[in-house]
Coordinates of C-alpha atoms in Angstrom, one line a residue:
X1 CA -6.4 11.2 16.6
X2 CA -4.4 11.3 19.2
X3 CA -6.4 9.2 21.5
X4 CA -5.2 5.9 19.3
X5 CA -1.5 7.4 19.7
X6 CA -1.7 7.0 23.6
X7 CA -3.6 3.9 23.3
X8 CA -1.0 2.3 21.1
X9 CA 1.9 3.3 23.5
X10 CA 0.3 0.7 25.9
X11 CA 2.9 -2.5 26.3
X12 CA -0.6 -4.7 26.4
X13 CA 0.0 -4.2 22.3
X14 CA 3.7 -5.7 22.1
X15 CA 3.1 -8.8 20.7
X16 CA 3.5 -11.9 23.0
X17 CA 6.8 -13.3 23.3
X18 CA 7.6 -17.2 21.6
X19 CA 3.3 -17.4 20.9
X20 CA 2.3 -20.0 18.5
X21 CA 0.3 -18.6 15.2
X22 CA -2.9 -19.3 17.5
X23 CA -2.1 -17.5 20.3
X24 CA -0.5 -14.5 18.1
X25 CA -3.7 -14.4 15.8
X26 CA -6.1 -14.0 19.0
X27 CA -4.0 -11.3 20.3
X28 CA -4.1 -9.6 17.1
X29 CA -7.8 -9.8 16.9
X30 CA -7.9 -8.7 20.7
X31 CA -5.9 -5.3 19.8
X32 CA -8.1 -4.7 16.8
X33 CA -10.8 -5.0 19.0
X34 CA -9.5 -2.1 20.9
X35 CA -8.2 0.0 18.3
X36 CA -11.9 0.2 16.9
X37 CA -13.7 1.2 20.4
X38 CA -11.1 4.3 20.3
X39 CA -11.4 4.7 16.0
X40 CA -15.4 5.3 16.2
X41 CA -18.2 4.0 13.6
X42 CA -17.0 3.1 10.1
X43 CA -18.7 6.0 8.1
X44 CA -17.3 8.6 10.2
X45 CA -13.9 7.3 10.0
X46 CA -14.0 6.7 6.1
X47 CA -15.5 9.8 5.4
X48 CA -13.0 11.9 7.3
X49 CA -9.2 11.6 5.3
X50 CA -7.3 12.7 8.4
X51 CA -8.8 10.1 10.8
X52 CA -8.2 7.6 8.4
X53 CA -4.5 8.6 7.7
X54 CA -4.1 8.5 11.8
X55 CA -5.4 5.1 11.9
X56 CA -3.0 3.8 9.2
X57 CA 0.2 6.0 10.4
X58 CA -0.2 4.5 14.0
X59 CA -1.2 1.0 13.5
X60 CA 2.1 0.5 10.8
X61 CA 4.2 2.2 13.3
X62 CA 2.9 0.1 16.3
X63 CA 2.8 -3.0 14.4
X64 CA 2.3 -3.5 10.3
X65 CA -0.4 -6.5 10.9
X66 CA -2.6 -4.5 13.0
X67 CA -2.7 -2.0 9.8
X68 CA -3.1 -4.9 7.5
X69 CA -6.3 -6.3 9.8
X70 CA -7.5 -2.2 10.3
X71 CA -7.3 -2.0 6.1
X72 CA -9.5 -5.1 5.8
X73 CA -12.1 -4.6 8.5
X74 CA -12.9 -0.6 7.4
X75 CA -11.1 0.4 4.2
X76 CA -12.5 -2.8 2.5
X77 CA -15.3 -5.1 4.1
X78 CA -17.2 -2.2 6.1
X79 CA -16.4 0.6 3.4
X80 CA -18.1 -2.3 0.8
X81 CA -21.4 -2.8 2.9
X82 CA -21.6 1.1 3.9
X83 CA -21.4 2.1 -0.1
X84 CA -23.3 -1.0 -1.1
X85 CA -25.7 -2.2 0.9
X86 CA -29.6 -1.0 0.5
X87 CA -30.1 -0.2 3.7
X88 CA -26.4 0.6 5.1
X89 CA -27.0 1.4 8.7
X90 CA -29.2 -1.6 9.1
X91 CA -26.6 -3.6 7.4
X92 CA -23.6 -2.6 9.7
X93 CA -25.7 -3.3 12.6
X94 CA -26.0 -6.6 11.5
X95 CA -22.1 -6.8 11.2
X96 CA -22.2 -6.0 15.0
X97 CA -18.8 -7.1 16.9
X98 CA -17.4 -8.7 14.4
X99 CA -13.9 -8.3 12.2
X100 CA -14.5 -7.5 8.9
X101 CA -12.2 -9.7 6.4
X102 CA -12.3 -9.9 2.4
X103 CA -13.2 -12.5 -0.2
X104 CA -11.8 -10.9 -3.5
X105 CA -8.9 -12.3 -5.0
X106 CA -9.0 -15.7 -6.3
X107 CA -6.2 -17.9 -6.4
X108 CA -6.1 -19.4 -10.2
X109 CA -5.2 -16.6 -12.5
X110 CA -3.8 -13.4 -12.4
X111 CA -5.7 -10.2 -12.2
X112 CA -8.1 -11.9 -11.0
X113 CA -10.1 -9.0 -10.0
X114 CA -11.4 -8.1 -12.9
X115 CA -12.4 -12.1 -13.9
X116 CA -13.9 -12.5 -10.7
X117 CA -15.5 -16.5 -11.4
X118 CA -17.0 -17.2 -7.8
X119 CA -21.0 -17.5 -8.7
X120 CA -23.9 -15.8 -6.8
X121 CA -27.5 -18.4 -8.2
X122 CA -30.8 -16.4 -7.3
X123 CA -33.4 -18.5 -6.8
X124 CA -36.6 -17.0 -7.5
X125 CA -38.7 -19.6 -5.5
X126 CA -36.9 -19.2 -1.7
X127 CA -35.4 -15.6 -3.1
X128 CA -31.9 -16.6 -1.6
X129 CA -28.5 -16.9 -3.2
X130 CA -26.7 -19.9 -3.9
X131 CA -22.7 -19.6 -3.9
X132 CA -20.8 -21.5 -6.0
X133 CA -16.9 -22.0 -6.9
X134 CA -17.0 -23.9 -10.2
X135 CA -13.6 -24.5 -10.3
X136 CA -10.2 -24.9 -8.3
X137 CA -9.0 -21.4 -10.1
X138 CA -12.0 -19.7 -8.5
X139 CA -10.9 -20.4 -4.8
X140 CA -10.7 -17.4 -2.6
X141 CA -6.7 -16.8 -1.6
X142 CA -5.2 -15.4 0.4
X143 CA -7.7 -13.8 3.2
X144 CA -7.7 -14.1 6.6
X145 CA -10.7 -16.7 7.2
X146 CA -9.0 -19.5 9.0
X147 CA -11.4 -21.4 11.5
X148 CA -11.0 -19.6 14.7
X149 CA -13.1 -18.6 17.6
X150 CA -13.2 -14.8 16.2
X151 CA -16.7 -13.5 14.8
X152 CA -16.0 -12.4 11.2
X153 CA -18.1 -11.0 8.6
X154 CA -16.9 -11.4 5.0
X155 CA -17.4 -9.3 2.0
X156 CA -17.7 -11.8 -0.8
X157 CA -17.0 -10.7 -4.2
X158 CA -19.1 -12.9 -6.5
X159 CA -20.5 -12.7 -10.3
X160 CA -24.5 -12.6 -9.7
X161 CA -26.1 -15.6 -12.2
X162 CA -30.2 -15.0 -12.4
X163 CA -32.2 -17.2 -15.0
X164 CA -29.4 -18.8 -15.9
X165 CA -27.7 -15.4 -17.3
X166 CA -24.6 -13.8 -15.6
X167 CA -24.3 -10.5 -14.4
X168 CA -22.0 -7.9 -12.8
X169 CA -20.0 -8.4 -9.8
X170 CA -21.6 -7.7 -6.6
X171 CA -20.6 -8.4 -3.0
X172 CA -22.2 -10.3 -0.1
X173 CA -22.1 -10.5 3.4
X174 CA -21.1 -13.8 5.1
X175 CA -20.4 -14.0 8.6
X176 CA -18.3 -16.8 9.9
X177 CA -16.5 -18.3 12.8
X178 CA -16.5 -17.5 16.8
X179 CA -20.6 -18.3 17.0
X180 CA -21.2 -17.9 13.5
X181 CA -19.1 -21.2 12.9
X182 CA -18.7 -22.6 9.5
X183 CA -22.1 -22.6 7.1
X184 CA -22.9 -25.5 5.2
X185 CA -21.4 -25.1 2.3
X186 CA -18.4 -23.4 3.1
X187 CA -15.2 -24.8 2.7
X188 CA -12.2 -23.5 4.7
X189 CA -8.7 -24.9 4.5
X190 CA -6.0 -23.2 6.3
X191 CA -2.7 -22.4 4.7
X192 CA 0.6 -21.8 6.9
X193 CA 1.1 -18.0 6.1
X194 CA 4.2 -15.9 6.3
X195 CA 6.1 -15.2 9.5
X196 CA 6.5 -11.9 8.2
X197 CA 3.0 -10.9 8.1
X198 CA 1.2 -13.7 10.4
X199 CA -1.9 -13.5 9.0
X200 CA -4.8 -16.3 9.2
X201 CA -4.6 -17.5 6.2
X202 CA -7.1 -19.6 4.3
X203 CA -8.3 -20.8 1.1
X204 CA -12.4 -20.6 0.5
X205 CA -14.6 -22.2 -1.9
X206 CA -18.3 -22.5 -1.7
X207 CA -20.3 -25.6 -2.4
X208 CA -24.1 -24.7 -2.7
X209 CA -23.7 -22.2 0.0
X210 CA -27.0 -20.3 0.7
X211 CA -27.5 -16.8 1.8
X212 CA -30.9 -14.5 2.5
X213 CA -31.9 -12.3 0.2
X214 CA -31.1 -9.3 2.3
X215 CA -26.9 -10.7 2.4
X216 CA -26.9 -8.9 -1.2
X217 CA -25.4 -5.4 -1.4
X218 CA -27.7 -4.6 -4.6
X219 CA -26.7 -0.7 -4.9
X220 CA -29.2 0.3 -6.7
X221 CA -30.0 -2.9 -8.4
X222 CA -33.4 -5.2 -8.1
X223 CA -34.4 -8.4 -9.2
X224 CA -38.1 -8.9 -10.1
X225 CA -40.6 -11.7 -9.5
X226 CA -39.3 -13.7 -12.4
X227 CA -35.4 -13.2 -11.5
X228 CA -34.8 -10.7 -13.9
X229 CA -32.2 -7.9 -13.3
X230 CA -32.2 -4.7 -13.5
X231 CA -28.8 -2.5 -12.9
X232 CA -29.0 1.2 -13.4
X233 CA -25.4 1.3 -14.2
X234 CA -26.1 -1.0 -17.2
X235 CA -22.8 -3.0 -18.1
X236 CA -20.9 -5.8 -16.2
X237 CA -18.0 -3.2 -16.8
X238 CA -19.3 -0.4 -14.8
X239 CA -20.5 -2.7 -12.3
X240 CA -17.6 -3.9 -11.5
X241 CA -16.0 -0.4 -11.4
X242 CA -18.6 0.7 -8.9
X243 CA -17.9 -2.9 -6.8
X244 CA -14.1 -2.0 -7.1
X245 CA -14.6 1.8 -5.6
X246 CA -13.9 0.4 -2.0
X247 CA -10.3 1.0 -3.4
X248 CA -10.1 4.6 -3.0
X249 CA -10.1 4.8 1.2
X250 CA -7.9 1.6 0.5
X251 CA -5.5 3.7 -1.7
X252 CA -5.2 6.8 0.9
X253 CA -4.6 4.1 3.8
X254 CA -1.5 2.5 2.3
X255 CA 0.0 5.4 0.8
X256 CA -0.5 6.6 4.5
X257 CA 0.9 3.2 6.1
X258 CA 3.9 3.3 3.2
X259 CA 5.2 6.7 4.3
X260 CA 4.5 6.0 8.5
X261 CA 6.8 2.9 7.8
X262 CA 9.5 4.8 5.7
X263 CA 9.4 8.0 8.5
X264 CA 9.4 5.3 11.6
X265 CA 12.6 3.1 9.8
X266 CA 14.3 6.8 9.5
X267 CA 13.9 7.6 13.1
X268 CA 15.2 4.1 14.1
X269 CA 18.2 3.9 11.9
X270 CA 19.6 7.7 12.6
X271 CA 19.0 7.3 16.3
X272 CA 20.7 4.1 16.3
X273 CA 23.5 6.0 14.1
X274 CA 23.8 9.0 15.7
X275 CA 25.3 7.1 19.2
X276 CA 26.4 3.5 17.5
X277 CA 30.4 4.2 17.7
X278 CA 32.9 2.6 15.5
X279 CA 36.1 0.7 16.5
X280 CA 38.1 1.5 13.1
X281 CA 41.8 2.4 12.9
X282 CA 40.9 5.9 10.4
X283 CA 39.1 7.9 13.1
X284 CA 39.0 6.3 16.1
X285 CA 35.6 5.8 18.4
X286 CA 32.9 8.0 16.4
X287 CA 29.2 7.9 15.3
X288 CA 28.5 6.0 12.4
X289 CA 26.2 8.8 11.5
X290 CA 29.5 10.7 10.2
X291 CA 30.2 8.6 7.7
X292 CA 29.6 9.8 4.3
X293 CA 27.8 6.3 2.9
X294 CA 25.9 6.2 5.9
X295 CA 24.4 9.3 6.3
X296 CA 23.8 9.4 2.5
X297 CA 21.7 6.3 2.4
X298 CA 20.0 7.2 5.6
X299 CA 19.5 11.1 4.7
X300 CA 18.1 10.0 1.5
X301 CA 15.5 7.2 3.0
X302 CA 14.4 10.0 5.3
X303 CA 14.0 12.4 2.3
X304 CA 12.1 9.6 0.1
X305 CA 10.1 9.5 3.4
X306 CA 9.2 13.2 3.7
X307 CA 8.3 13.0 -0.1
X308 CA 5.8 10.2 0.0
X309 CA 4.5 12.0 3.3
X310 CA 3.2 14.5 1.3
X311 CA 1.0 12.4 -0.8
X312 CA -1.0 11.7 2.4
X313 CA -1.7 15.9 2.3
X314 CA -4.7 17.4 0.4
X315 CA -3.1 18.9 -2.2
X316 CA -4.3 20.0 -6.0
X317 CA -5.0 17.4 -8.1
X318 CA -2.8 16.3 -11.0
X319 CA -3.6 16.6 -14.8
X320 CA -5.2 13.1 -15.2
X321 CA -4.0 10.5 -17.8
X322 CA -7.3 9.6 -19.9
X323 CA -8.2 7.9 -23.1
X324 CA -7.3 4.1 -22.9
X325 CA -9.6 1.8 -21.1
X326 CA -8.1 -0.6 -18.6
X327 CA -6.5 -3.4 -20.1
X328 CA -4.6 -5.3 -17.0
X329 CA -6.7 -4.4 -13.8
X330 CA -10.0 -2.5 -13.2
X331 CA -8.3 0.3 -10.3
X332 CA -7.3 3.0 -12.7
X333 CA -11.0 2.9 -13.9
X334 CA -12.1 3.7 -10.6
X335 CA -9.7 6.7 -10.4
X336 CA -6.2 7.2 -12.5
X337 CA -4.2 8.6 -9.8
X338 CA -4.8 7.2 -6.3
X339 CA -3.5 3.5 -7.4
X340 CA -0.8 5.3 -8.9
X341 CA 0.5 7.1 -5.8
X342 CA -0.4 4.1 -3.5
X343 CA 2.3 2.5 -6.0
X344 CA 5.0 5.4 -6.0
X345 CA 4.6 5.5 -2.4
X346 CA 4.6 1.6 -1.4
X347 CA 7.8 1.0 -3.6
X348 CA 9.7 4.3 -2.3
X349 CA 9.1 2.9 1.4
X350 CA 9.9 -0.3 0.4
X351 CA 13.5 0.8 -0.9
X352 CA 13.6 3.6 2.3
X353 CA 12.9 0.7 5.0
X354 CA 15.5 -1.3 3.1
X355 CA 18.2 0.9 3.4
X356 CA 17.6 2.1 7.1
X357 CA 17.3 -1.8 7.9
X358 CA 20.7 -2.8 5.9
X359 CA 22.5 0.5 7.2
X360 CA 21.7 -0.8 10.9
X361 CA 24.2 -4.0 10.0
X362 CA 23.5 -6.9 12.0
X363 CA 21.0 -5.3 14.8
X364 CA 18.7 -4.5 12.1
X365 CA 18.0 -8.3 12.1
X366 CA 18.8 -9.7 15.3
X367 CA 17.7 -6.8 17.8
X368 CA 13.8 -6.0 16.5
X369 CA 11.4 -7.3 14.0
X370 CA 10.4 -3.8 13.4
X371 CA 12.3 -3.2 10.5
X372 CA 11.3 -6.5 9.0
X373 CA 7.7 -6.2 9.7
X374 CA 8.2 -2.9 7.9
X375 CA 9.7 -4.1 4.9
X376 CA 7.2 -7.0 5.0
X377 CA 4.4 -4.9 5.1
X378 CA 5.5 -3.3 1.9
X379 CA 6.3 -6.3 0.4
X380 CA 3.0 -7.4 0.4
X381 CA 1.4 -4.4 -0.6
X382 CA 2.9 -4.3 -3.7
X383 CA 0.8 -6.8 -4.6
X384 CA -2.1 -6.2 -2.3
X385 CA -4.1 -3.2 -2.7
X386 CA -3.4 -3.8 -6.7
X387 CA -0.4 -5.2 -8.3
X388 CA 2.2 -2.0 -8.7
X389 CA 3.3 -3.7 -12.0
X390 CA -0.1 -4.1 -13.4
X391 CA -1.1 -0.2 -11.8
X392 CA 2.2 0.6 -14.4
X393 CA 0.9 -0.9 -17.4
X394 CA -2.8 0.6 -17.3
X395 CA -0.9 4.2 -16.6
X396 CA 0.9 3.3 -19.8
X397 CA -1.6 2.7 -21.7
X398 CA -3.4 6.1 -21.0
X399 CA -0.2 8.0 -21.2
X400 CA 0.3 6.1 -24.8
X401 CA -3.2 7.4 -25.9
X402 CA -3.3 11.0 -26.1
X403 CA -2.0 12.2 -22.3
X404 CA -0.4 15.7 -22.8
X405 CA 2.9 15.2 -21.3
X406 CA 4.6 18.1 -19.2
X407 CA 7.0 20.6 -20.8
X408 CA 10.4 19.9 -21.9
X409 CA 12.9 22.2 -20.4
X410 CA 15.6 20.7 -18.4
X411 CA 18.1 22.4 -16.4
X412 CA 22.1 23.0 -17.5
X413 CA 22.7 21.3 -14.3
X414 CA 20.4 20.4 -11.6
X415 CA 20.9 21.8 -8.4
X416 CA 17.6 22.7 -6.8
X417 CA 14.1 20.2 -6.3
X418 CA 13.0 22.4 -8.8
X419 CA 15.5 21.6 -11.4
X420 CA 15.3 17.7 -10.4
X421 CA 11.4 18.4 -11.2
X422 CA 12.2 20.0 -14.6
X423 CA 14.8 16.9 -15.4
X424 CA 11.5 14.7 -14.2
X425 CA 9.2 16.5 -16.5
X426 CA 11.7 16.3 -19.4
X427 CA 12.7 12.6 -18.9
X428 CA 8.8 11.7 -18.8
X429 CA 8.0 13.5 -22.1
X430 CA 10.8 11.7 -24.3
X431 CA 10.0 8.5 -22.6
X432 CA 6.3 9.0 -23.6
X433 CA 7.1 10.3 -27.2
X434 CA 9.4 7.0 -27.5
X435 CA 7.0 4.9 -26.1
X436 CA 4.4 5.9 -28.2
X437 CA 7.0 5.3 -31.1
X438 CA 7.7 2.0 -30.3
X439 CA 3.9 1.0 -30.2
X440 CA 3.4 2.4 -33.4
X441 CA 6.0 0.4 -34.8
X442 CA 4.5 -3.1 -33.3
X443 CA 0.8 -1.8 -34.7
X444 CA 2.4 -1.9 -38.2
X445 CA 3.6 -5.9 -38.0
X446 CA 1.6 -7.2 -34.8
X447 CA -1.2 -9.2 -35.3
X448 CA -3.3 -8.2 -32.2
X449 CA -2.7 -5.9 -29.0
X450 CA -0.5 -8.3 -27.3
X451 CA 1.9 -8.5 -30.1
X452 CA 1.7 -4.8 -30.2
X453 CA 2.2 -4.2 -26.1
X454 CA 4.3 -7.1 -25.1
X455 CA 7.8 -6.4 -26.6
X456 CA 7.1 -2.8 -25.2
X457 CA 6.2 -3.7 -21.7
X458 CA 9.5 -2.8 -20.1
X459 CA 9.4 0.5 -21.4
X460 CA 5.7 0.9 -20.8
X461 CA 6.8 0.1 -17.2
X462 CA 9.4 2.5 -16.7
X463 CA 7.7 5.2 -18.4
X464 CA 4.7 5.0 -16.3
X465 CA 7.4 4.7 -13.2
X466 CA 8.7 8.0 -14.0
X467 CA 5.2 9.6 -14.5
X468 CA 4.5 8.6 -11.0
X469 CA 7.8 9.8 -9.4
X470 CA 7.5 13.2 -11.1
X471 CA 4.0 13.6 -9.9
X472 CA 5.6 12.6 -6.5
X473 CA 8.1 15.6 -7.2
X474 CA 5.6 17.8 -8.1
X475 CA 3.7 17.6 -4.4
X476 CA 7.2 17.5 -2.3
X477 CA 9.2 20.2 -4.1
X478 CA 7.5 23.6 -3.5
X479 CA 7.9 22.9 0.7
X480 CA 10.5 20.3 0.7
X481 CA 13.4 22.5 0.6
X482 CA 16.7 20.7 1.1
X483 CA 15.2 17.8 1.7
X484 CA 13.0 18.0 -1.7
X485 CA 16.5 18.5 -3.5
X486 CA 18.1 15.9 -2.0
X487 CA 15.3 13.0 -2.7
X488 CA 15.8 14.5 -6.5
X489 CA 19.4 14.1 -6.5
X490 CA 18.9 10.6 -5.6
X491 CA 16.0 10.1 -8.0
X492 CA 18.3 11.3 -10.8
X493 CA 21.3 9.0 -10.0
X494 CA 18.9 6.0 -9.4
X495 CA 17.4 6.9 -13.0
X496 CA 20.4 7.2 -14.7
X497 CA 19.6 4.5 -17.7
X498 CA 16.5 6.5 -18.1
X499 CA 17.8 10.0 -18.4
X500 CA 20.7 8.4 -20.9
X501 CA 18.1 6.6 -23.0
X502 CA 16.4 10.6 -23.1
X503 CA 19.8 12.3 -23.7
X504 CA 19.3 14.0 -20.5
X505 CA 22.2 12.4 -18.8
X506 CA 23.9 14.2 -15.8
X507 CA 27.4 13.5 -14.7
X508 CA 27.7 11.4 -11.8
X509 CA 30.6 13.4 -10.5
X510 CA 28.0 16.4 -10.2
X511 CA 24.8 14.2 -8.5
X512 CA 27.4 13.0 -5.9
X513 CA 28.7 16.4 -5.2
X514 CA 25.3 17.8 -4.8
X515 CA 24.1 15.1 -2.6
X516 CA 27.5 15.4 -0.3
X517 CA 26.2 19.2 -0.1
X518 CA 22.8 18.6 0.4
X519 CA 23.9 16.0 3.4
X520 CA 26.4 18.7 5.2
X521 CA 23.3 21.0 5.4
X522 CA 20.9 18.3 6.7
X523 CA 23.2 16.7 9.3
X524 CA 22.7 19.2 11.7
X525 CA 19.4 19.2 11.7
X526 CA 18.3 15.5 11.6
X527 CA 17.3 15.1 15.5
X528 CA 14.8 17.3 15.3
X529 CA 13.5 16.5 12.0
X530 CA 13.0 12.6 13.0
X531 CA 12.0 14.0 16.7
X532 CA 9.0 16.1 15.1
X533 CA 7.5 12.6 13.7
X534 CA 6.4 12.4 17.3
X535 CA 7.4 8.4 17.5
X536 CA 7.7 7.4 21.1
X537 CA 10.0 4.5 22.1
X538 CA 6.8 3.0 23.3
X539 CA 5.7 2.9 19.2
X540 CA 8.8 2.1 17.7
X541 CA 9.2 -0.9 19.7
X542 CA 13.2 -1.1 20.1
X543 CA 16.0 0.0 21.8
X544 CA 17.4 1.1 18.4
X545 CA 15.0 3.8 18.5
X546 CA 15.7 5.2 21.5
X547 CA 18.1 8.6 22.2
X548 CA 20.6 6.3 23.0
X549 CA 20.7 2.9 22.3
X550 CA 23.1 1.3 24.5
X551 CA 22.1 2.8 27.5
X552 CA 18.4 1.4 26.8
X553 CA 19.8 -1.9 25.4
X554 CA 22.1 -2.3 29.0
X555 CA 18.5 -1.0 30.8
X556 CA 16.5 -3.6 28.7
X557 CA 18.6 -6.6 29.1
X558 CA 20.1 -6.0 33.0
X559 CA 23.7 -4.7 32.3
X560 CA 23.2 -1.2 33.3
X561 CA 25.5 -1.7 36.5
X562 CA 28.4 -2.6 34.5
X563 CA 31.3 -0.1 33.8

């Protein structure tokens, strides 16, 4: 999608300086409209993983807010309409130029996706649906539905009720904002949003809002003249899994966004560190990147960024953990791997971006909002798109229920990417065995499944996290060379406690020595690596990302005539 890359280099996509929230929101939605004109029809985009990856990449790098609005519009709202509407072409045509938003999450309960309480009551006399919010806990929040001049189509998740009987969760289309106004029965309350991800948040409730029959995305289900529902999926649980299947495109997009944010942050920090000179008494002026602590941190961030980028490329499917139903969230029932990839990508990117921001010193805060914006986006998506902790807990249930763990053949002294992968395999196998043993002990004394699991939740999260990190190494190790080895060495240093628990501890001095050797080999190549990402200064939006940050600073702020 080279047209999108060129488009987003336009200075018009810069956020307006000193804008109030309303002006910032108006600018963001206008920018999204320009992106939509280039990205093309939603069905074509969603069917092409490469194009979806490019959309996620370039919107994230240019402005994380644009990525967030894009994923809501394409991957969640329009994707849901295209999947579930009985006549997708007609339903998408009704959306027209509206911006798509999502009304799914409810305010009053953790993991509310699995127990949506908003109701859609069917009226046999009028063939209409009435949306109701039965309690404050069912209020939809957060969502970008604050009143504005922007026309929007919301994909509303609600439990269908016919003849007094509650059925599964379906989706409904609701048009609001701009010429659509605020329909009767819709209660909107604007909420002060985060300045880090400045979305036009609102809390939304329904008080008898009526929708026509064609607002219902029946997805093969039918209601007869007597109000009786026939759903070919058979059960509410199956319907919920189907309604949550919009997650597939969403997880692909979030993973690509995480990889892009990490690569962009590494590019900014490495370029800055190459031309930022020190003034200490040990060596006199020399680039920051010469210092061991600086380049260990930034090259590790670069290696991690490249590792999660490997998740955005087609690859052989990993063996799927199987055997247990979901308990915390429905995502793993939709796909056992994609939400886990999303979780490991986002957490890895958050760590990489944070390292890059901190190693840019004061300028990482004061000179640009970009690094904080990347970090905030990753913070948001630790929960959005499926909570990472809950995804890991459901994965741990599957790992404990019959999953065949990888072989246990640790290397004597890990040096290569393949060695660190073997170490991760052994660590995972032993953690799975420990988790199963602990659960068996708990099951002998606990009164219920909550009691069985509650004392083992920390171990469960650790086990699923190592499983995900091992899968990441499987994707990156074969082609990653020294970067993959550095990623593995950093993993072993970070997971020292897990390795010790499993009897696999590696001497810290050996890991430190190997990381130093790898960095010495990578340093001469680092500029060409980050240049290969293709991020132009206009995309990065900060003088820190210029080849010579000081010259760019002087030129931008009018000091080039000095000296």
